[in-house]
Amino acid sequence: MQIIYDSAIGKKKEFKPLKENAVSIYLCGPTVQSQPHIGHIRSAIAFDIIYRWFTYSGFRVKYIRNITDINDKIFATAENEKSTWWAVSSKYANAFRDSYKALGCVDPT
């Protein structure tokens, strides 16, 4: 039996997945307008631990981690770097992936 803290109700309760023996995790990823820092990476590490715990506990886990939509921050960085938004977002998306790998985070499924 898995016990989790449910912040919606403010107490611990038994975890019961929506589908038997299966868990889905969706992590809203970074806006890729600059180099990653510890504040960005913290959520990836936390969800990596959760993913590993559920896997260790025998659940089939579907893990999704996105990269946030292109937005004004990326356009501003592209302008400052005299580059295109797609070059900026690609460069920093790769920097995030490299950081996740360097820390040993599991790739999303």
Coordinates of N, CA and C in Angstrom, one line a residue, residues 70 74 78 83-91:
I70 N 6.5 28.2 -26.9 CA 7.3 29.4 -27.2 C 6.5 30.6 -26.7
I74 N 11.2 33.9 -24.8 CA 12.1 33.3 -25.8 C 12.4 34.3 -27.0
A78 N 16.0 35.8 -28.0 CA 16.4 35.7 -29.4 C 16.9 37.1 -29.9
S83 N 19.5 36.3 -32.6 CA 19.3 35.0 -33.2 C 17.8 34.8 -33.5
T84 N 17.5 33.6 -33.8 CA 16.1 33.3 -34.1 C 15.5 32.6 -32.9
W85 N 14.1 32.6 -32.8 CA 13.5 32.0 -31.6 C 13.7 30.5 -31.6
W86 N 13.8 29.9 -32.8 CA 13.9 28.4 -32.9 C 15.4 28.0 -32.6
A87 N 16.4 28.8 -32.9 CA 17.7 28.5 -32.5 C 17.9 28.7 -31.0
V88 N 17.3 29.7 -30.4 CA 17.4 29.9 -29.0 C 16.7 28.8 -28.2
S89 N 15.5 28.4 -28.6 CA 14.8 27.4 -27.9 C 15.5 26.0 -28.1
S90 N 16.0 25.8 -29.2 CA 16.7 24.5 -29.4 C 18.0 24.4 -28.6
K91 N 18.8 25.5 -28.6 CA 20.0 25.6 -27.8 C 19.7 25.3 -26.3

